[in-house]
Short mmCIF file of C-alpha atoms and ligand atoms in Angstrom, two decimals:
data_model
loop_
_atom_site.label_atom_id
_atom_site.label_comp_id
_atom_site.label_asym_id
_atom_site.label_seq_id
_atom_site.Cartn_x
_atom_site.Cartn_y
_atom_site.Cartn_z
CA UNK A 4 -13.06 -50.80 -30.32
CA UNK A 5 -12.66 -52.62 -27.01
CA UNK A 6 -10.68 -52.09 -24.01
CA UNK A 7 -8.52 -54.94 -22.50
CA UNK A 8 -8.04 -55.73 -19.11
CA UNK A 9 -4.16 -57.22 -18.57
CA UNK A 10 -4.68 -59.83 -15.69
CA UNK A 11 -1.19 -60.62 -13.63
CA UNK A 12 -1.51 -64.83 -12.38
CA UNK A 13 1.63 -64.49 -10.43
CA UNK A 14 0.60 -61.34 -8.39
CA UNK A 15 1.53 -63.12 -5.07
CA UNK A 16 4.56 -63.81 -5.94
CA UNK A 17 5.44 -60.45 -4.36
CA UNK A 18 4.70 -60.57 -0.46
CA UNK A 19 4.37 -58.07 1.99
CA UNK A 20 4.47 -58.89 5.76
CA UNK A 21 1.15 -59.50 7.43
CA UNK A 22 -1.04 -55.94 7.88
CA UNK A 23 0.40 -54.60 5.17
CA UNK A 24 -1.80 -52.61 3.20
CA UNK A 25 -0.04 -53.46 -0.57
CA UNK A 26 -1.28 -57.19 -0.28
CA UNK A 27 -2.27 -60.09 -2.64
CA UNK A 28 -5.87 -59.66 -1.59
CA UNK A 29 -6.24 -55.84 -3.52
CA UNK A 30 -5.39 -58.11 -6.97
CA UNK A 31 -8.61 -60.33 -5.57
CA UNK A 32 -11.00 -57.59 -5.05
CA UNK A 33 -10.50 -56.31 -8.38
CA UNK A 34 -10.79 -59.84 -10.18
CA UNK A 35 -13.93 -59.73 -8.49
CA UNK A 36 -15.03 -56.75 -9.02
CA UNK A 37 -14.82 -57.30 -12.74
CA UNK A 38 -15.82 -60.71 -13.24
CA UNK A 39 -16.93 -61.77 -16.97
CA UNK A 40 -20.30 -61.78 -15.64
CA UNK A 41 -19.95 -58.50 -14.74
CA UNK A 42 -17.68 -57.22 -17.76
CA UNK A 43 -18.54 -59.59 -20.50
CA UNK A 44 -17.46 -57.35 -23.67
CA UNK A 45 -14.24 -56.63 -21.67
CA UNK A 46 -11.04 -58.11 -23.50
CA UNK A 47 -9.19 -60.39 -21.14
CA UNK A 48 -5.48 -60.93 -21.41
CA UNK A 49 -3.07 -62.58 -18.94
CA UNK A 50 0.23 -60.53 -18.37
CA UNK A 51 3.07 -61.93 -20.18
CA UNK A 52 6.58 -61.99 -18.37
CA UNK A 53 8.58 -58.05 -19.35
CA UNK A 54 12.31 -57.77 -19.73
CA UNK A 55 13.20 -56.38 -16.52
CA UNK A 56 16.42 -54.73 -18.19
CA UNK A 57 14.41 -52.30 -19.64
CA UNK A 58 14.09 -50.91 -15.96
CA UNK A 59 17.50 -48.88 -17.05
CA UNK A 60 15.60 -46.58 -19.88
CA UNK A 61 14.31 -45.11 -16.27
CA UNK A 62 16.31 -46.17 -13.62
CA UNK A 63 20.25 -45.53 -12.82
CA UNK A 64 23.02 -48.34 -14.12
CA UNK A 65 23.26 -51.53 -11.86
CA UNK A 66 19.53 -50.68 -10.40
CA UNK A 67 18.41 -53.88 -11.21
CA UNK A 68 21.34 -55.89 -10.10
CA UNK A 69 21.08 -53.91 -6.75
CA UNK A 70 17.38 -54.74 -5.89
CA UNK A 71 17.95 -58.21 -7.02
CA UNK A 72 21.10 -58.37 -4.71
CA UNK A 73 19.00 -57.61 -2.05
CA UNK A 74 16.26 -60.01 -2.62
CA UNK A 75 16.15 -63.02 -0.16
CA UNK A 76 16.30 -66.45 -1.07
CA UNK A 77 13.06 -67.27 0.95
CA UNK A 78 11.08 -64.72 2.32
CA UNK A 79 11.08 -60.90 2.51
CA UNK A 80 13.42 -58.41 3.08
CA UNK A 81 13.21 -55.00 4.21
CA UNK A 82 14.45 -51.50 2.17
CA UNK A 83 13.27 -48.97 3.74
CA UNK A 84 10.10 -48.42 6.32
CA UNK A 85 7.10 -49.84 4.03
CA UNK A 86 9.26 -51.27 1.53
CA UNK A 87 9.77 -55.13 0.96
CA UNK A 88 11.37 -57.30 -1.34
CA UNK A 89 10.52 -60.96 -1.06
CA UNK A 90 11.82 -63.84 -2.71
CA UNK A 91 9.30 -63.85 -5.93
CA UNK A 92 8.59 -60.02 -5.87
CA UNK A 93 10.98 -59.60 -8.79
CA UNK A 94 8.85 -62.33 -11.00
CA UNK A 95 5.80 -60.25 -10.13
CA UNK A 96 7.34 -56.90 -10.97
CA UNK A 97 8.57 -58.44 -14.03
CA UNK A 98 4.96 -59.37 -15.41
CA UNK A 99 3.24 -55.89 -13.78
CA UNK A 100 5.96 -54.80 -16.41
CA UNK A 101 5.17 -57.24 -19.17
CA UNK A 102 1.35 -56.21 -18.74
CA UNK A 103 2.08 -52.69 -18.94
CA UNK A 104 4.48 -53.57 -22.53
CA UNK A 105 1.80 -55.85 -23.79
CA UNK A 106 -1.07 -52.99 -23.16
CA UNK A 107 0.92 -50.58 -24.75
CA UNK A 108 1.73 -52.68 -27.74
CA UNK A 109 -2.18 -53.69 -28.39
CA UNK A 110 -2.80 -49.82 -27.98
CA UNK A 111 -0.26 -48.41 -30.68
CA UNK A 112 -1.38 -51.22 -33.09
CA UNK A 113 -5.19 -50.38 -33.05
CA UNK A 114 -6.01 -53.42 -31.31
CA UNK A 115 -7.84 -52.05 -28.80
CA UNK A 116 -8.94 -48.50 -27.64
CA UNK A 117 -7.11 -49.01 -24.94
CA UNK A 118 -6.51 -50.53 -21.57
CA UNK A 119 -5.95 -51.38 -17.94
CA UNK A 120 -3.42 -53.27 -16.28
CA UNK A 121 -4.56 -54.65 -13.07
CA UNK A 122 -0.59 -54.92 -11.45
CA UNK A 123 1.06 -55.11 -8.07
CA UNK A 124 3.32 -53.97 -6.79
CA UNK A 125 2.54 -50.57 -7.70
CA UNK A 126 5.74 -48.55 -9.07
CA UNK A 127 5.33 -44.49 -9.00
CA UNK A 128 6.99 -43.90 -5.74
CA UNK A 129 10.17 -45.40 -7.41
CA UNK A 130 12.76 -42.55 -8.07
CA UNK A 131 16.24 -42.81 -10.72
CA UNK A 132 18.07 -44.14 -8.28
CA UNK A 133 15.87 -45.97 -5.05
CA UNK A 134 12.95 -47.90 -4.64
CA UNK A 135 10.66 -46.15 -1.89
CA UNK A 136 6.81 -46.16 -0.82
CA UNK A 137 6.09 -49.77 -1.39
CA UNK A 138 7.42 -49.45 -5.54
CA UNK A 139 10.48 -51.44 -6.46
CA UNK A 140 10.51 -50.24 -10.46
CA UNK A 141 8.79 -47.59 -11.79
CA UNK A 142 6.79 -49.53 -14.21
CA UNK A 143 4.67 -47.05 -16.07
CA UNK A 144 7.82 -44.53 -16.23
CA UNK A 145 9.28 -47.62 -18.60
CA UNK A 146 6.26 -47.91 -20.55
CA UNK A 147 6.32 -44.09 -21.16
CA UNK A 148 9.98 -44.60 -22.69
CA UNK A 149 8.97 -47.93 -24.66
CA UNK A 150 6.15 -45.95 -26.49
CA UNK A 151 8.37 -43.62 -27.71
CA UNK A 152 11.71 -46.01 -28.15
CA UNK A 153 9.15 -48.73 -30.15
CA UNK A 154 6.18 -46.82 -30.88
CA UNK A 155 7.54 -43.63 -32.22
CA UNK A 156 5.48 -41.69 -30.00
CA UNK A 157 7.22 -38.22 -29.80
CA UNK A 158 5.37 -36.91 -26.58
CA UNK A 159 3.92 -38.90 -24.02
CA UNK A 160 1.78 -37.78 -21.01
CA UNK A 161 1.36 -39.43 -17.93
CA UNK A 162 -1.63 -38.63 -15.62
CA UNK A 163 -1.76 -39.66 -12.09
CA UNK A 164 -4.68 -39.58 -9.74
CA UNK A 165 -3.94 -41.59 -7.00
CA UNK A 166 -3.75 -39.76 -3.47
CA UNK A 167 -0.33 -39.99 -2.83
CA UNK A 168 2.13 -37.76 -5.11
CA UNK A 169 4.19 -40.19 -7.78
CA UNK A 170 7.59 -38.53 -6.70
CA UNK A 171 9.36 -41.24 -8.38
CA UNK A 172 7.66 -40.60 -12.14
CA UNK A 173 8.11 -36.68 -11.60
CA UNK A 174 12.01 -37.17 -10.64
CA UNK A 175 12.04 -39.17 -13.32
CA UNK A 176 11.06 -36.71 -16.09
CA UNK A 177 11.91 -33.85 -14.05
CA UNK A 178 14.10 -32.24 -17.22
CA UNK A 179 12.63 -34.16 -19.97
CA UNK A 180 9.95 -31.80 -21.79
CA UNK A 181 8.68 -35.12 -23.83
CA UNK A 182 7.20 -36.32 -20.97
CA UNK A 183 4.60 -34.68 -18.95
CA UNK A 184 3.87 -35.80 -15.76
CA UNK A 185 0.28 -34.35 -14.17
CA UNK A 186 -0.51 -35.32 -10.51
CA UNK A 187 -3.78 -34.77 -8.24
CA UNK A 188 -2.44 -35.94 -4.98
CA UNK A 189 -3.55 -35.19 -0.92
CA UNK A 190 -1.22 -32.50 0.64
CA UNK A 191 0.54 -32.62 2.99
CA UNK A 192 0.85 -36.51 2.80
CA UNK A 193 3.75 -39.09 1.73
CA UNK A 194 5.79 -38.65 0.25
CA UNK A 195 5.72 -34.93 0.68
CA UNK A 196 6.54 -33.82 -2.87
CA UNK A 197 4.08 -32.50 -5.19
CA UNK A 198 4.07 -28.60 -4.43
CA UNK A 199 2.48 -26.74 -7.68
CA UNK A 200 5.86 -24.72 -8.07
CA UNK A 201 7.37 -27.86 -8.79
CA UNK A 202 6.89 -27.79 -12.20
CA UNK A 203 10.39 -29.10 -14.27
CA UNK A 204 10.78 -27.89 -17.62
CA UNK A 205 7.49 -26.47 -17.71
CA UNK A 206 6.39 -30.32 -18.21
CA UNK A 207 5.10 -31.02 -14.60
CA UNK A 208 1.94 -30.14 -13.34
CA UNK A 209 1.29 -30.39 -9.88
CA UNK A 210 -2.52 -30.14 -7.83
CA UNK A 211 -2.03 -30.79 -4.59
CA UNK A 212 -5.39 -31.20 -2.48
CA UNK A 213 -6.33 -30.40 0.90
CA UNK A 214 -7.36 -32.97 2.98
CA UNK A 215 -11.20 -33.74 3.71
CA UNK A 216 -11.89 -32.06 0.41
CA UNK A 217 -13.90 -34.20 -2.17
CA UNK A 218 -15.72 -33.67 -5.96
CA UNK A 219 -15.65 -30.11 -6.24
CA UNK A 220 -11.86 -29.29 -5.08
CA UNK A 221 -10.87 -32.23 -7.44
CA UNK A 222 -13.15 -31.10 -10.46
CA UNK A 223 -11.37 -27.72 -10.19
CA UNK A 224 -8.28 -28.95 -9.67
CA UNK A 225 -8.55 -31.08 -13.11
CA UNK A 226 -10.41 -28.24 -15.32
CA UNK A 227 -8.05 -25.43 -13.74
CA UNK A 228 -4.74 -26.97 -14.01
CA UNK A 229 -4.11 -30.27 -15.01
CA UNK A 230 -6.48 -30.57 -18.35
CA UNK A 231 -5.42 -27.61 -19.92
CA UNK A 232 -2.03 -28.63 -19.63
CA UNK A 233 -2.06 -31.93 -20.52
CA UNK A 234 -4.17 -30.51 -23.83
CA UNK A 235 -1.80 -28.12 -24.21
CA UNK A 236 1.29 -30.68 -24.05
CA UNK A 237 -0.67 -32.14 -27.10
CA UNK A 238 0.53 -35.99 -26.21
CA UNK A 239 1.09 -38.95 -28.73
CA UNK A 240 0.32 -40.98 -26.10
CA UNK A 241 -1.96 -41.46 -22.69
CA UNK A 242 -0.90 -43.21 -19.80
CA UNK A 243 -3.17 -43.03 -16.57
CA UNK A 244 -0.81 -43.97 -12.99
CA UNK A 245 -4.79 -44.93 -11.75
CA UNK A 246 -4.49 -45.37 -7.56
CA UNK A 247 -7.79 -45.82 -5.72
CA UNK A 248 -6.92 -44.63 -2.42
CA UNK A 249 -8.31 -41.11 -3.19
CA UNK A 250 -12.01 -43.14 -1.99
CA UNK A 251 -13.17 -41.48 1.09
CA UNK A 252 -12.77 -44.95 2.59
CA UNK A 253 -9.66 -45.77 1.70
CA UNK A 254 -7.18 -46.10 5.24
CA UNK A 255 -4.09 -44.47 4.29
CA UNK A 256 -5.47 -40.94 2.89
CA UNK A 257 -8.64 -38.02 4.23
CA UNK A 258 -9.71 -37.92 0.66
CA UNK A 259 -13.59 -37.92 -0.25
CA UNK A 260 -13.88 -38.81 -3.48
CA UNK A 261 -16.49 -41.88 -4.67
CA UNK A 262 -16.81 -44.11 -7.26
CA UNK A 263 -18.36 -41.48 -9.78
CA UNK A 264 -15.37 -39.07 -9.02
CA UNK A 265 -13.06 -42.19 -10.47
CA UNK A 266 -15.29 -42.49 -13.16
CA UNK A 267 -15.61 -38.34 -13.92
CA UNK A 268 -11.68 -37.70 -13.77
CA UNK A 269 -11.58 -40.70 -16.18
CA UNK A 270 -13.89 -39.30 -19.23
CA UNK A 271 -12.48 -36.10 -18.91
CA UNK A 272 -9.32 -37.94 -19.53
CA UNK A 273 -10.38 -39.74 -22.36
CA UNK A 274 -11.88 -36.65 -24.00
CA UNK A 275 -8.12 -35.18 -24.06
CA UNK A 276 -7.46 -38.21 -25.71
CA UNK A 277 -9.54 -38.29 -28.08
CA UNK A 278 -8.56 -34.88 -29.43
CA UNK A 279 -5.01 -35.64 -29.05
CA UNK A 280 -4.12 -39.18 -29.43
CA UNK A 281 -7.06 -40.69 -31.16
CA UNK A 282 -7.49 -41.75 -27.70
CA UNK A 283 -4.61 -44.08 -26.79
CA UNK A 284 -4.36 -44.57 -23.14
CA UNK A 285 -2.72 -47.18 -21.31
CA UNK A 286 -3.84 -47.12 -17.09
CA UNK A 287 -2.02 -49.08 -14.90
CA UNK A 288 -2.85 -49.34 -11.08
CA UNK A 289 -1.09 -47.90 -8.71
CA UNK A 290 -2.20 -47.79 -5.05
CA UNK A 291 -5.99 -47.88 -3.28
CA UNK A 292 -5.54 -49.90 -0.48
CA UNK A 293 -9.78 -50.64 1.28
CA UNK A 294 -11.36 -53.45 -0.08
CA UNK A 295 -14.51 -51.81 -1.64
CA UNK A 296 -13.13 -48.61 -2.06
CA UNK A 297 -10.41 -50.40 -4.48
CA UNK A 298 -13.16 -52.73 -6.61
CA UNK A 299 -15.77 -49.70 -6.76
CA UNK A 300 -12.99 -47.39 -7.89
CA UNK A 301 -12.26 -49.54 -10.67
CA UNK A 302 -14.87 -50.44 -11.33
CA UNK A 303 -16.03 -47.00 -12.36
CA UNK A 304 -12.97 -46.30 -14.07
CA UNK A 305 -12.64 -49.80 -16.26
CA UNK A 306 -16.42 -48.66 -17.34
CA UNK A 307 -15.57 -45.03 -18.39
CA UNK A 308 -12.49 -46.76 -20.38
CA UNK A 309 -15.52 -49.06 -22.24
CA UNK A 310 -17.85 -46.21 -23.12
ZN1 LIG B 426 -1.14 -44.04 -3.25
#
């Protein structure tokens, strides 16, 4: 079976001011990076619009009517430090969301294997009740309800991998043991959560890393801690919140991981998968935030997800 790529046309709609590292131009790399030249038995799909009300399965009553309150008529406007909200940035959030749904949907039916949703902005940083660290809605903690509101799916796992720790996801399903959130993230970094004692109702599993350390810390931190307990969780359902900026060259993170690490984390992933889920996973980016670093990451991972 195949594995689709969910394309967003709209993802400058959401803008960030100039130097910003979540930019329109991250989308670009990875268009390029997996070009039909370059991917021709990959299954192409463009992201259809989501219902943003859905954001309340995750997020606290009146969220979206608060962010949408504070969205400018023309240009950006600022929440917190590093987080914007610009005129169109809810019309891209809302198809990052639809690509997510439609991924999932294509998944549970046995359309495809399963699939990647190339989406900005990202949305793990996003907690109940704020937006925070460039996420406005936490769009894979809404797919994670949707597969088990629509799909039935009973327990659903999300991994994360990108460098930074997905706060927002693990405050989330802090309480809820049908969920289980698994993060490798750099520590001490933003947003400063991720601790291993932090660990819910036994359904979050936390490996922070030490900066500067690469392949072998991460290996061990995946076959110690976070694969046996996502095999032990037993899910109905994979999702993957895939950032990039774990590269070694990626600007915001001291992180040496390469291309093959991407690709390594990915398989082991998928093996879990197989033997839990007939291997359902949905990935959706999250951050990675240098040029090559992003399209080589992906790369890697979009070709584990084919194999
Ligand atoms: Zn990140």
């Amino acid at each position: 079976m195949a594995t689709l790529l969910v394309s967003q046309r709209n993802f400058e709609s959401h803008a960030t001011p100039a130097g910003h590292p979540e930019r329109p131009d991250r989308i670009r790399a990875i268009e390029e990076a997996l070009r039909p030249e370059l991917f021709p038995a990959l299954w192409r799909r463009d992201a259809p619009s989501g219902d943003l009300t859905l954001a309340e399965l995750v997020h606290e009553k009146g969220y979206l009517q608060a962010l949408a309150a504070r969205r400018p008529a023309e240009g950006m406007a600022q929440i917190d430090e590093d987080t914007f909200i610009s005129s169109g940035s809810l019309d891209a959030v809302g198809t990052a969301l639809g690509a997510g749904l439609s991924a999932l949907e294509s998944v549970a039916l046995g359309e495809v294997a399963n699939a990647f949703c190339a989406v900005r902005p990202p949305g793990h940083h996003a907690e109940h009740d704020r937006p925070m660290g460039f996420c406005l809605i936490n769009t894979i903690a809404v797919v994670a309800r949707e597969a088990q509101r629509k799909f039935g799916a009973e327990r659903v796992a999300i991994v994360d991998f990108d460098v930074h720790h997905g706060n927002g996801t693990q405050d989330i399903f802090y309480n809820d043991p049908t969920v289980f959130y698994g993060s490798s993230h750099q520590m001490p970094l933003f947003p400063g959560s991720g601790a291993a004692r932090e660990t819910g109702a036994g359904n979050i599993c936390n490996a922070p890393l030490a900066a500067r350390t690469g392949k072998d810390e991460m290996r061990e931190a995946y076959e110690g801690m976070i694969l046996p307990a996502l095999e032990g969780f037993r899910p109905d359902f994979l999702l993957i919140s895939a950032g990039f900026d774990a590269d070694y060259r990626d600007p915001l993170a001291q992180l040496n991981w390469h291309p093959e690490d991407f690709s390594w984390v990915t398989r082991k992933l998928m093996d879990v998968a197989d033997r839990c889920c007939g291997g359902r996973i949905v990935s959706m980016l999250e951050g990675g935030y240098d040029r090559q670093g992003l399209a080589t990451g992906v790369a890697a991972h979009v070709t584990a997800l084919m194999s």
